[in-house]
Rosetta silent file (secondary structure, phi, psi, omega in degrees, C-alpha in Angstrom):
SEQUENCE: MAATASATAAPDAVARGARLFDGAEPLAGTLSGHDAPLPSAATRCVQCHAGPGRSSAAGATTLSLDRNLLREARARRGGPPVAYDEASFCRTLRTGIDPASIVLPRSMPRFEVDDAQCAALWAYLTRAQP
SCORE:     score description
SCORE:     0.000 S_00000001
   1 L     0.000  -41.342  178.618   93.996   85.680   91.052 S_00000001
   2 H   -62.217  -35.928  179.583   93.456   86.927   94.618 S_00000001
   3 H   -63.813  -41.212  178.166   91.824   90.099   93.255 S_00000001
   4 H   -65.710  -43.021  179.981   89.305   88.041   91.296 S_00000001
   5 H   -61.878  -41.363 -178.077   88.615   85.847   94.289 S_00000001
   6 H   -71.271  -31.905 -179.587   88.003   88.833   96.559 S_00000001
   7 H   -68.547  -26.490 -178.694   85.735   90.527   94.018 S_00000001
   8 L  -117.922   27.773 -176.965   83.520   87.446   93.984 S_00000001
   9 L   -59.022  141.884  178.296   84.014   86.331   97.583 S_00000001
  10 L   -61.219  139.718 -179.701   81.242   84.234   99.033 S_00000001
  11 H   -55.621  -32.804  179.468   78.890   86.262  101.214 S_00000001
  12 H   -69.118  -33.056  176.365   79.587   83.949  104.162 S_00000001
  13 H   -68.152  -42.278  178.297   83.340   84.661  103.925 S_00000001
  14 H   -63.296  -43.435  179.678   82.688   88.414  103.838 S_00000001
  15 H   -63.304  -40.782  177.935   80.306   88.111  106.801 S_00000001
  16 H   -65.913  -40.397  177.126   82.878   86.108  108.763 S_00000001
  17 H   -59.304  -40.097  177.411   85.537   88.672  107.917 S_00000001
  18 H   -63.717  -40.841  178.434   83.279   91.416  109.286 S_00000001
  19 H   -64.924  -40.369  177.825   82.809   89.441  112.512 S_00000001
  20 H   -65.565  -44.067 -179.402   86.572   88.952  112.853 S_00000001
  21 H   -61.452  -44.336 -176.973   87.240   92.627  112.115 S_00000001
  22 H   -80.561  -15.868  179.918   84.645   93.842  114.650 S_00000001
  23 L    94.480    2.181  176.457   85.615   91.296  117.308 S_00000001
  24 L   -64.679  -31.159  171.077   82.341   89.363  117.350 S_00000001
  25 L  -113.560  114.777 -171.886   84.535   86.381  116.479 S_00000001
  26 L   -69.713  150.687  173.379   87.734   86.729  118.514 S_00000001
  27 L  -113.192  142.425  176.436   91.254   86.668  117.109 S_00000001
  28 L   -92.613  141.931  178.372   94.245   85.400  119.062 S_00000001
  29 E  -169.501  168.132  177.279   97.369   87.510  119.149 S_00000001
  30 E  -133.948  168.305  170.456  100.294   88.866  121.115 S_00000001
  31 L   -90.376  149.591  179.422  102.350   92.040  121.086 S_00000001
  32 L   -55.371  129.092  177.712  105.784   91.895  119.523 S_00000001
  33 L    86.534    1.441 -179.990  108.317   90.735  122.083 S_00000001
  34 L  -124.714  142.745  179.620  105.696   89.376  124.510 S_00000001
  35 L   -93.023  -22.941 -175.179  104.513   85.814  124.982 S_00000001
  36 L   -69.869  131.417  178.156  101.303   86.544  126.899 S_00000001
  37 L   -66.906  145.123  176.918   98.179   86.378  124.745 S_00000001
  38 L   -79.038  150.131  172.835   96.215   89.592  124.442 S_00000001
  39 L   -65.344  151.532 -175.694   92.607   89.727  125.657 S_00000001
  40 H   -58.699  -29.377  178.197   90.148   89.461  122.765 S_00000001
  41 H   -64.593  -25.797 -178.138   89.080   93.095  123.227 S_00000001
  42 H   -88.938   -8.063 -179.196   92.642   94.150  122.357 S_00000001
  43 L  -108.341   10.752  176.390   92.825   92.115  119.146 S_00000001
  44 L   -75.948  126.698 -179.837   89.745   93.555  117.465 S_00000001
  45 H   -57.757  -38.412 -177.579   90.812   95.245  114.218 S_00000001
  46 H   -64.321  -13.601  177.199   88.136   97.897  114.764 S_00000001
  47 H   -59.030  -35.141 -176.853   90.012   98.911  117.910 S_00000001
  48 L  -125.016  -17.875 -175.045   92.444  100.849  115.693 S_00000001
  49 L  -121.620  150.159  167.996   91.111  100.670  112.118 S_00000001
  50 L   -96.503  141.138 -179.765   87.942  101.609  110.282 S_00000001
  51 L   -86.927 -175.957 -177.791   86.745   98.997  107.827 S_00000001
  52 L   -59.522  133.608  177.586   85.501   99.385  104.267 S_00000001
  53 L    73.447   10.137 -179.026   82.816  102.009  103.843 S_00000001
  54 L  -117.346  149.290  172.567   83.177  103.199  107.429 S_00000001
  55 L   -83.803  161.760 -178.970   84.578  106.405  108.820 S_00000001
  56 L   -55.658  132.597  179.240   87.319  106.146  111.416 S_00000001
  57 L   -72.090  156.752  176.086   85.969  104.910  114.721 S_00000001
  58 L   -57.146  127.823  179.989   86.352  106.984  117.837 S_00000001
  59 L    86.629   -4.977  179.561   89.859  106.367  119.053 S_00000001
  60 L   -60.078  133.169 -175.076   91.004  104.819  115.763 S_00000001
  61 L  -108.253   -7.300 -174.353   94.724  105.394  115.519 S_00000001
  62 L  -132.039  173.772 -179.049   95.465  104.124  112.029 S_00000001
  63 L   -60.409  156.395  169.615   94.138  104.389  108.485 S_00000001
  64 L   -67.137  146.494  178.290   90.876  102.934  107.329 S_00000001
  65 L  -108.139  124.836  175.169   91.380   99.583  105.640 S_00000001
  66 L  -152.733  178.553 -174.313   89.704   98.928  102.306 S_00000001
  67 H   -59.808  -39.519 -179.058   90.473   97.406   98.911 S_00000001
  68 H   -67.206  -45.953 -178.612   92.096  100.563   97.509 S_00000001
  69 H   -63.045  -39.822 -176.722   94.379  101.143  100.482 S_00000001
  70 H   -78.419  -38.952 -171.593   95.486   97.527  100.593 S_00000001
  71 H   -93.242  -18.565  178.244   95.835   96.750   96.879 S_00000001
  72 L   -93.101  135.351 -179.966   97.285  100.017   95.524 S_00000001
  73 L   -65.084  121.280  179.524  100.997  100.608   96.080 S_00000001
  74 E  -138.827  141.722  174.351  101.363  103.414   98.644 S_00000001
  75 E   -74.074  130.846 -179.871  104.280  104.631  100.704 S_00000001
  76 L  -138.391  151.014  175.437  103.569  104.010  104.385 S_00000001
  77 L    52.865   33.160  177.476  105.430  104.416  107.648 S_00000001
  78 L    74.182    7.055 -178.117  108.226  106.272  105.872 S_00000001
  79 L  -104.238 -171.350  179.695  109.099  103.224  103.780 S_00000001
  80 L   -70.392  165.107  178.674  108.799  102.275  100.134 S_00000001
  81 E   -58.048  142.576 -178.855  105.406  101.797   98.444 S_00000001
  82 E  -130.677  134.834  169.719  103.525   98.699   99.573 S_00000001
  83 L  -130.681  144.307 -177.679  100.653   96.831   97.964 S_00000001
  84 L  -108.289  150.629  161.246   99.134   93.690   99.414 S_00000001
  85 L  -119.695  179.373 -175.359   97.709   90.527   97.971 S_00000001
  86 H   -59.709  -43.599 -177.998   96.011   87.932  100.138 S_00000001
  87 H   -63.965  -44.291 -179.124   99.221   86.001  100.886 S_00000001
  88 H   -70.501  -33.827  176.050  101.238   89.083  101.869 S_00000001
  89 H   -61.135  -47.551 -179.303   98.331   90.419  103.957 S_00000001
  90 H   -65.652  -41.006  177.631   98.169   87.164  105.918 S_00000001
  91 H   -61.362  -41.255  179.251  101.940   87.042  106.329 S_00000001
  92 H   -64.679  -42.670  177.918  101.898   90.620  107.651 S_00000001
  93 H   -59.481  -37.761 -176.073   99.164   89.812  110.180 S_00000001
  94 H   -79.719  -37.167 -172.099  101.200   86.882  111.458 S_00000001
  95 H  -106.264  -22.938 -175.942  104.685   88.396  111.462 S_00000001
  96 L    79.862   16.121  178.994  104.200   92.161  111.686 S_00000001
  97 E  -120.686  124.286 -176.645  106.408   92.680  108.619 S_00000001
  98 L   -80.249  174.819 -176.867  104.876   94.221  105.503 S_00000001
  99 L   -61.223  -19.911  177.303  105.690   93.239  101.888 S_00000001
 100 L   -93.447   12.157  179.614  108.449   95.901  101.725 S_00000001
 101 L    67.350   24.783  174.623  110.081   94.344  104.824 S_00000001
 102 L   -90.674  129.370  179.852  109.051   97.273  107.049 S_00000001
 103 E   -78.174  128.929  177.346  108.257   96.189  110.601 S_00000001
 104 L   -69.318  157.856  178.338  104.842   97.355  111.798 S_00000001
 105 L   -55.300  150.105 -179.583  104.645   99.245  115.096 S_00000001
 106 L   -60.234  -23.720 -178.887  104.853   97.085  118.237 S_00000001
 107 L   -73.247  -14.123  176.665  101.304   98.124  119.119 S_00000001
 108 L   -81.419  117.598 -179.823  100.001   96.135  116.122 S_00000001
 109 L   -58.169  150.519  169.796   99.231   92.629  117.381 S_00000001
 110 E   -98.277  113.074 -169.874  100.920   89.659  115.767 S_00000001
 111 E   -89.275  145.791  173.084   97.927   87.452  115.083 S_00000001
 112 L  -100.179   69.460 -177.187   97.644   83.695  115.318 S_00000001
 113 L   -98.494  141.984  174.686   95.237   83.481  112.396 S_00000001
 114 L   -88.203  173.687 -175.828   94.584   80.370  110.373 S_00000001
 115 H   -61.441  -38.083 -179.475   94.214   80.427  106.596 S_00000001
 116 H   -67.519  -41.845  177.226   90.396   80.503  106.723 S_00000001
 117 H   -62.669  -44.455 -178.858   90.336   83.464  109.126 S_00000001
 118 H   -63.452  -44.740  179.439   92.864   85.330  107.002 S_00000001
 119 H   -62.370  -38.217  178.878   90.936   84.647  103.793 S_00000001
 120 H   -67.238  -43.754  176.728   87.721   85.875  105.431 S_00000001
 121 H   -60.538  -45.175  178.783   89.374   89.105  106.626 S_00000001
 122 H   -61.687  -43.355  178.784   90.830   89.677  103.144 S_00000001
 123 H   -60.434  -43.503  179.077   87.431   89.012  101.531 S_00000001
 124 H   -64.248  -48.598 -174.467   85.773   91.514  103.855 S_00000001
 125 H   -71.658  -27.702 -175.276   88.394   94.226  103.467 S_00000001
 126 H  -108.019    9.654  179.826   88.758   93.944   99.692 S_00000001
 127 L   -67.724  153.181  176.710   85.153   93.388   98.661 S_00000001
 128 L   -70.271  134.760  178.032   83.648   95.746   96.115 S_00000001
 129 L   -81.802  139.776  179.025   81.607   98.471   97.743 S_00000001
 130 L   -64.523    0.000    0.000   77.996   98.849   96.557 S_00000001
């Protein structure tokens, strides 16, 4: 069901997801083990990831994020194969633990995202490319 929803995501949700990803709309987050909130410049997804249809940004330290990378089961970080749906993606952003129970690196912020922000990010990242 999430795959169908993302394939037909409303343009405003995709646009909001792009703003969240790029940092035009700030995300709140902390680093694992720290209580102090990170500055908004440090919680921009584009800080470390390239989005759909983009090449890795200068300084990007992690894989590009797009519908294939997120939805197809792939072994990552030395763990078992992982595939995301919208619920597991949002849970991972909040907790730093992926669907295979592998803890993401401490440098990945643990985000304080609400359901609408998470849905917009998922819509943006998993939209069909033209």
